[in-house]
mmCIF file of C-alpha atoms in Angstrom:
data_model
loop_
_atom_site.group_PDB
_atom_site.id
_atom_site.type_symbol
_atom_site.label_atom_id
_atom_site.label_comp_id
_atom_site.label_asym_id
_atom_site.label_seq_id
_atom_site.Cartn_x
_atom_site.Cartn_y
_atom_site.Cartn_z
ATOM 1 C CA UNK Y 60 97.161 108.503 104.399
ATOM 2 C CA UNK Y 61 97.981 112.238 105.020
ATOM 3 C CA UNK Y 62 100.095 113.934 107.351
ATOM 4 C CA UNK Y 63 100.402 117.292 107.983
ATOM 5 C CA UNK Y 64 103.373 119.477 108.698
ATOM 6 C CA UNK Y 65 104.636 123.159 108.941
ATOM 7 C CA UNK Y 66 107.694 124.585 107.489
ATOM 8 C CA UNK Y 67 110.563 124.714 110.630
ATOM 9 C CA UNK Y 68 112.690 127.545 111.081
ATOM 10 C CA UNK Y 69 113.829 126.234 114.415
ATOM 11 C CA UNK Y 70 117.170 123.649 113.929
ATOM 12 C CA UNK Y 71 119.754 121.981 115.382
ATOM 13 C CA UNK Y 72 119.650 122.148 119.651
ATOM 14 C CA UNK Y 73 117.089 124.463 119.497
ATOM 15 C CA UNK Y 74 114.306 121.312 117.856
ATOM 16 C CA UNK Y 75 114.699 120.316 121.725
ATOM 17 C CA UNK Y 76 111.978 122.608 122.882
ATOM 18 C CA UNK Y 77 109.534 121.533 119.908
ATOM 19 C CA UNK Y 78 109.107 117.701 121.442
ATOM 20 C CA UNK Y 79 108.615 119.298 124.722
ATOM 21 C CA UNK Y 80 105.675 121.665 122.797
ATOM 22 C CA UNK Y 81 104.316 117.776 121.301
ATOM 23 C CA UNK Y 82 106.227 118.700 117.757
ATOM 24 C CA UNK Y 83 108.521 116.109 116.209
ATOM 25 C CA UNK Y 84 111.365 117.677 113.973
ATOM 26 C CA UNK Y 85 111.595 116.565 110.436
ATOM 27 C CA UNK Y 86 113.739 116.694 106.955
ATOM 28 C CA UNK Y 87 112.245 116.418 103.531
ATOM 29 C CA UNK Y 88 114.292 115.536 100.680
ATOM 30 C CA UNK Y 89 114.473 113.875 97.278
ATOM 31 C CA UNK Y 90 112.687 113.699 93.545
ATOM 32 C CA UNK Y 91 115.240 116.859 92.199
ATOM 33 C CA UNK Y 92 113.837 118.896 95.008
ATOM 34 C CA UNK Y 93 115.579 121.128 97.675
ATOM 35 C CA UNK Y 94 115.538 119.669 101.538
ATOM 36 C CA UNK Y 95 113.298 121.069 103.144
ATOM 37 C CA UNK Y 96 113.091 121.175 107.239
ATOM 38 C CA UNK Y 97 109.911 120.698 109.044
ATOM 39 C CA UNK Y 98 107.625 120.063 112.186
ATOM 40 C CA UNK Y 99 104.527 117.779 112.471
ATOM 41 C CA UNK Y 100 102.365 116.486 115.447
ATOM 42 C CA UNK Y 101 104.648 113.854 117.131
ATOM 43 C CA UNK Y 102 100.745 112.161 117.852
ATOM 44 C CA UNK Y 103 100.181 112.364 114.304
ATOM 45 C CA UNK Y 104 102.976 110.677 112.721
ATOM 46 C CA UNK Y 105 102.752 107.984 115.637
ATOM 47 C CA UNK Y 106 99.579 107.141 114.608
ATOM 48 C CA UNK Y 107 100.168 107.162 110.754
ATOM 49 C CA UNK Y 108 103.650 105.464 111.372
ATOM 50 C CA UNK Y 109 101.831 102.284 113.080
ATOM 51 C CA UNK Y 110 99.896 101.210 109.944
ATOM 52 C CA UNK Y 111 102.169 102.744 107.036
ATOM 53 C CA UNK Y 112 105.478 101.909 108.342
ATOM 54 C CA UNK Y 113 108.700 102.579 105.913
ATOM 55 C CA UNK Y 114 106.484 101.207 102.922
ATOM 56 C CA UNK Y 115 103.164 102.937 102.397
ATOM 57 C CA UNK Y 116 102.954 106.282 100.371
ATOM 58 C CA UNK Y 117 101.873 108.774 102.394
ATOM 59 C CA UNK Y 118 100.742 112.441 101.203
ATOM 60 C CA UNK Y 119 102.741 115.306 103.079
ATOM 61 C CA UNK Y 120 100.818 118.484 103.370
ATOM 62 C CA UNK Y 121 103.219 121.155 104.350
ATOM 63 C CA UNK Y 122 101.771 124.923 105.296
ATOM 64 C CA UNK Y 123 98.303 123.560 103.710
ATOM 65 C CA UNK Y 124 99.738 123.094 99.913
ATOM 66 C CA UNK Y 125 99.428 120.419 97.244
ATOM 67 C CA UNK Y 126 100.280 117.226 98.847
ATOM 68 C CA UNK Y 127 103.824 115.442 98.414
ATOM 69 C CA UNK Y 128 103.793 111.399 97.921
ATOM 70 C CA UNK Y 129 106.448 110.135 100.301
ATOM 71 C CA UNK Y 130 108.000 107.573 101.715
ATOM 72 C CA UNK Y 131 109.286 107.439 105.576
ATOM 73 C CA UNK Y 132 112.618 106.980 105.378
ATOM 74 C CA UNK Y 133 114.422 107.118 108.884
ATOM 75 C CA UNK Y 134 113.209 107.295 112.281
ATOM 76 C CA UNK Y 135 115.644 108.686 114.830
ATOM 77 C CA UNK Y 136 114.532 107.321 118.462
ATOM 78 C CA UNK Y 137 115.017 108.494 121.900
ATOM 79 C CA UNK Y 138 117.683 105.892 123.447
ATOM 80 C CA UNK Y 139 115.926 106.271 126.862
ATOM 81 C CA UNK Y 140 112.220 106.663 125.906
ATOM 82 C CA UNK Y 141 112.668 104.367 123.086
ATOM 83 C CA UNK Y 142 110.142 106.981 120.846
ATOM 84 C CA UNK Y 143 110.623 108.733 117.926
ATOM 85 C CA UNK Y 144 112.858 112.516 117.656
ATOM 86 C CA UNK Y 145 113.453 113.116 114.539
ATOM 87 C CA UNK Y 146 112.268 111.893 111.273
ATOM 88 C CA UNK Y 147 113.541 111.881 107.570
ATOM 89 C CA UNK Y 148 111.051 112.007 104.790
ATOM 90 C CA UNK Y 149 112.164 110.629 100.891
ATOM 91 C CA UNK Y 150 109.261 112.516 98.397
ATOM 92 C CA UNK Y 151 109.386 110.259 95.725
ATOM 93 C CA UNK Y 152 108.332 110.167 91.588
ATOM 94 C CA UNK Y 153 105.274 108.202 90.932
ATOM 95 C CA UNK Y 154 106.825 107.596 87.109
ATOM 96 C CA UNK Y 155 110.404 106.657 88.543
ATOM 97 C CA UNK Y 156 111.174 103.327 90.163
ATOM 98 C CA UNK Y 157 113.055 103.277 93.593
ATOM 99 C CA UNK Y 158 114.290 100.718 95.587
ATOM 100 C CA UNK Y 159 113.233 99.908 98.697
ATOM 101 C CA UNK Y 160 113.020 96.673 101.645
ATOM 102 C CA UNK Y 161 109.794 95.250 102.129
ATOM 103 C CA UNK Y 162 109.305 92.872 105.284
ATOM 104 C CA UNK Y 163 108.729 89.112 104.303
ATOM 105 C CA UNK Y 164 105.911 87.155 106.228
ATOM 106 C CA UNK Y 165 105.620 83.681 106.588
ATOM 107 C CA UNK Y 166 102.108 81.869 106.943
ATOM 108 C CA UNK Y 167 101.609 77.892 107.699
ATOM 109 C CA UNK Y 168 103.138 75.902 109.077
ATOM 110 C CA UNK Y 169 104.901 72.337 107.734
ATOM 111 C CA UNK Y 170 103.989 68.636 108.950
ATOM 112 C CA UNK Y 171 107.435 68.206 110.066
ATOM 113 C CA UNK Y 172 107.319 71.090 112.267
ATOM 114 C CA UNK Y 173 103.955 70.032 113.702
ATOM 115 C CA UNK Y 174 105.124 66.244 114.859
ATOM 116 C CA UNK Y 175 107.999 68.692 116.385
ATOM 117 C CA UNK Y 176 110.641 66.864 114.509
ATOM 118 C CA UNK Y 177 112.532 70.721 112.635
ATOM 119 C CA UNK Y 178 112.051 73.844 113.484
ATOM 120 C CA UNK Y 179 111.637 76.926 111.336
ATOM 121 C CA UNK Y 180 114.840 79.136 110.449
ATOM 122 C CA UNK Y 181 114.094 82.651 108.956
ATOM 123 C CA UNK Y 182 117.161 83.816 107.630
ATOM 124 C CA UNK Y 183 116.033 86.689 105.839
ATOM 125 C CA UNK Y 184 113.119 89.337 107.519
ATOM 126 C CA UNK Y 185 113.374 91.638 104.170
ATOM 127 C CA UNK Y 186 113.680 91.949 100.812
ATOM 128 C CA UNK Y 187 115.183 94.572 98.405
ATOM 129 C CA UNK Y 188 113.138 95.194 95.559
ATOM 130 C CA UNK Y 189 112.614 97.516 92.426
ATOM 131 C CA UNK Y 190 109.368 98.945 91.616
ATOM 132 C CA UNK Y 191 107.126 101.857 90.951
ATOM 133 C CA UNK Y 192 105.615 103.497 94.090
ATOM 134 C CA UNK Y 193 102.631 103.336 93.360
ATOM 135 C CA UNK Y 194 103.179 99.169 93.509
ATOM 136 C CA UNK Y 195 105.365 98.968 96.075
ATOM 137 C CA UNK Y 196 104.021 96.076 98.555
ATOM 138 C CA UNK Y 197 103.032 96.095 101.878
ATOM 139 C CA UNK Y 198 104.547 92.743 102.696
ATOM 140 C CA UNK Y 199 106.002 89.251 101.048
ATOM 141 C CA UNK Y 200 104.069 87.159 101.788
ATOM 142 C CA UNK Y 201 105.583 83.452 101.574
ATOM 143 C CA UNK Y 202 104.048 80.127 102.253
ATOM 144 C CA UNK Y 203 106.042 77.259 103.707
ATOM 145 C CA UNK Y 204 103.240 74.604 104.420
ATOM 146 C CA UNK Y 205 104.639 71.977 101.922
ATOM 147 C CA UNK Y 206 107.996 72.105 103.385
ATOM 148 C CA UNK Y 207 109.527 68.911 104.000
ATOM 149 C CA UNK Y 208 112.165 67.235 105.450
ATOM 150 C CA UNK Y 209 115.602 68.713 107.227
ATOM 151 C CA UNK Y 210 117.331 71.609 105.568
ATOM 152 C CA UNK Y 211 113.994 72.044 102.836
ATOM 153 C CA UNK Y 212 114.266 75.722 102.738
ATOM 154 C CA UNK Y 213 113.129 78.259 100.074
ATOM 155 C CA UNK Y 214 114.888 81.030 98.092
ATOM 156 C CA UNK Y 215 114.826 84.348 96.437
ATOM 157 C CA UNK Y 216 114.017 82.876 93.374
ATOM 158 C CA UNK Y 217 111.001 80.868 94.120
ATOM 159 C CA UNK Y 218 109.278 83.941 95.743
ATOM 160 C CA UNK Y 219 106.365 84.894 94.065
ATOM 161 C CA UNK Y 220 106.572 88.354 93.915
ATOM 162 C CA UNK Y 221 103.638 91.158 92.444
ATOM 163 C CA UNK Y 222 103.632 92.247 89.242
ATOM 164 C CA UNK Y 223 106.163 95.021 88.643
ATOM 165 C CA UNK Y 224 108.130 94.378 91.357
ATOM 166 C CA UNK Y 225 111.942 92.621 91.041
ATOM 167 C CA UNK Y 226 114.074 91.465 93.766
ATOM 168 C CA UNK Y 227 118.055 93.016 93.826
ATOM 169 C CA UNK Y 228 119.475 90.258 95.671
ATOM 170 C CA UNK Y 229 121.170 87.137 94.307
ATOM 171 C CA UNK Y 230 118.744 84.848 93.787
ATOM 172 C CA UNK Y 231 119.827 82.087 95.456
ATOM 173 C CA UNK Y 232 119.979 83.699 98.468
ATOM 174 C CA UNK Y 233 118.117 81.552 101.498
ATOM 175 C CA UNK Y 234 114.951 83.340 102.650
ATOM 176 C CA UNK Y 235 113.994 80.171 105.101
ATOM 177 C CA UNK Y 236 114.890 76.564 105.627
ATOM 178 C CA UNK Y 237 113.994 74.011 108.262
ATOM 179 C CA UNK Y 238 116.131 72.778 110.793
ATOM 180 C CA UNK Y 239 116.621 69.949 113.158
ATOM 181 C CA UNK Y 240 114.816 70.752 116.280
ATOM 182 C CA UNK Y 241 117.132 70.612 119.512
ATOM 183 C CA UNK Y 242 116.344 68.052 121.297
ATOM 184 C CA UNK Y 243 115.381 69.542 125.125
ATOM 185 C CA UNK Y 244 117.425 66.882 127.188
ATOM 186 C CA UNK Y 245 120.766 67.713 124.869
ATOM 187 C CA UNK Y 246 120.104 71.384 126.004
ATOM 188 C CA UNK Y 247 120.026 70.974 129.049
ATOM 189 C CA UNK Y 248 122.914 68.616 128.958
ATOM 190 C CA UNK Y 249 124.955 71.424 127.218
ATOM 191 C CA UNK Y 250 123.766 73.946 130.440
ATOM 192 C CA UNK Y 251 124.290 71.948 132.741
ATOM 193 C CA UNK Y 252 128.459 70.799 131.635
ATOM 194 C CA UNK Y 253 128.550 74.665 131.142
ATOM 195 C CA UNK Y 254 128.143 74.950 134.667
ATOM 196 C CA UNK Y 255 130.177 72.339 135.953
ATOM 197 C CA UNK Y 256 133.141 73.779 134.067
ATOM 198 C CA UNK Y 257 132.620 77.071 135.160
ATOM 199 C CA UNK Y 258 132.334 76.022 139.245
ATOM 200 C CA UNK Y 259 135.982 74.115 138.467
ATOM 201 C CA UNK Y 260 137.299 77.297 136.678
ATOM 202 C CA UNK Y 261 136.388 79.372 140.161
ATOM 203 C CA UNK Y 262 137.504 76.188 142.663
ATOM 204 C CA UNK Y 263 141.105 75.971 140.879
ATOM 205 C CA UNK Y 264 142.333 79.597 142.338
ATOM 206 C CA UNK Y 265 140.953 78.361 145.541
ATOM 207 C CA UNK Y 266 142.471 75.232 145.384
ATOM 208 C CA UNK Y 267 146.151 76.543 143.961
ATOM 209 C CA UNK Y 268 145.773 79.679 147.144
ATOM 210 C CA UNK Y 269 145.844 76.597 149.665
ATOM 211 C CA UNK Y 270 148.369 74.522 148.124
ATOM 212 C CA UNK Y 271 150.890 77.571 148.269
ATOM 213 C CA UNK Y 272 149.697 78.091 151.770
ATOM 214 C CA UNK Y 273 150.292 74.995 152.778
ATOM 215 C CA UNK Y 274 154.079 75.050 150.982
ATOM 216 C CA UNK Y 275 154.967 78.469 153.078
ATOM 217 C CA UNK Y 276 154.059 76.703 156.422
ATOM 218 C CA UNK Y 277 157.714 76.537 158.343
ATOM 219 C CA UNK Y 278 157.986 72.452 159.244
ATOM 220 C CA UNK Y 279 157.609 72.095 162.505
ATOM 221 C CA UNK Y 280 155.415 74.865 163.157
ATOM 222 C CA UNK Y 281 152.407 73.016 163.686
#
């Protein structure tokens, strides 16, 4: 995938009036090379950003040179629009391994969680690896049909990761397991005591007002 982008001379405050223009400000940086700021089509890198993500090499054209094999590596958002201001781009070696997290997906689904008996428990979405860009996956993808039983889970170490590429995290390290499902009833059980204590917690400075009251009455004055 390509993307294009200009060399900016415009920084700090001033990238402001390039998202109004439909410009996104950028940073390119890495591989021995000197940082380099720049501005692409904010519709451009929203497009290529949906199916490349922080994983996919993409080739950065900047001013209409030789393309640059990078990697997207941060995504600044808008806290009120929730869309992307400002992006950092990591150009990369294709003869020098890097490290980077790759998202695991699971696919099937086990007996036990079927009969609705456990429930699945992802405890880790990504995975550090070591690799070549060039082999860098897209996902992990991990199958847990033949789990069985409570607490059957799987690990780093039984992943079965692509050629060339190495995991950097301990190895036992629990990427899923199965866990006893909660039973509905015991949920709502737990709700509804919650509840109950908390309409006792705002009765008892009710309750201790009119007992003071009543102690401050003068006898007799009824």
């Amino acid at each position: 995938m390509q993307l294009n982008a200009t060399t900016r001379e415009i920084t700090g405050k001033a990238s402001r009036k390039l998202r109004h223009q439909g410009s996104l400000p950028a940073v390119v940086y890495g591989h021995h090379s000197k940082p380099g700021t720049l501005a692409l089509s904010a519709h451009d890198f929203d497009r290529v950003y949906a199916r490349a993500g922080r994983t996919q090499l993409l080739d950065l054209v900047v001013d209409g040179g030789r393309p640059h094999k990078v990697l997207i590596k941060a995504v600044q958002l808008s806290p009120r629009r929730n869309t992307p201001i400002h992006v950092d781009f990591h150009q990369v070696s294709m003869r020098e391994k890097l490290q980077i997290e790759v998202p695991i997906a699971l696919y099937g689904e086990p007996a036990i969680v079927t009969t609705g008996d456990g429930e699945i428990l992802q405890t880790l979405h990504a995975l550090k690896v070591e690799c070549l860009p060039s082999a860098i996956p897209e996902t992990i993808e991990v199958d847990i049909s033949h789990l069985q039983g409570i607490d059957a889970g799987i690990r780093v170490s039984e992943l079965r990761l692509p050629d060339g590429v190495t995991a950097t995290v301990d190895a036992e390290e629990l990427v899923v397991k199965i866990q006893p499902r909660r039973d509905l009833g015991a949920v709502l059980d737990e709700e509804e005591a919650v509840a109950a204590a908390e309409s006792v917690e705002a009765a008892e400075p009710a309750a201790a007002d009119a007992a003071e009251g009543e102690q401050e009455t003068p006898p007799g004055s009824e």
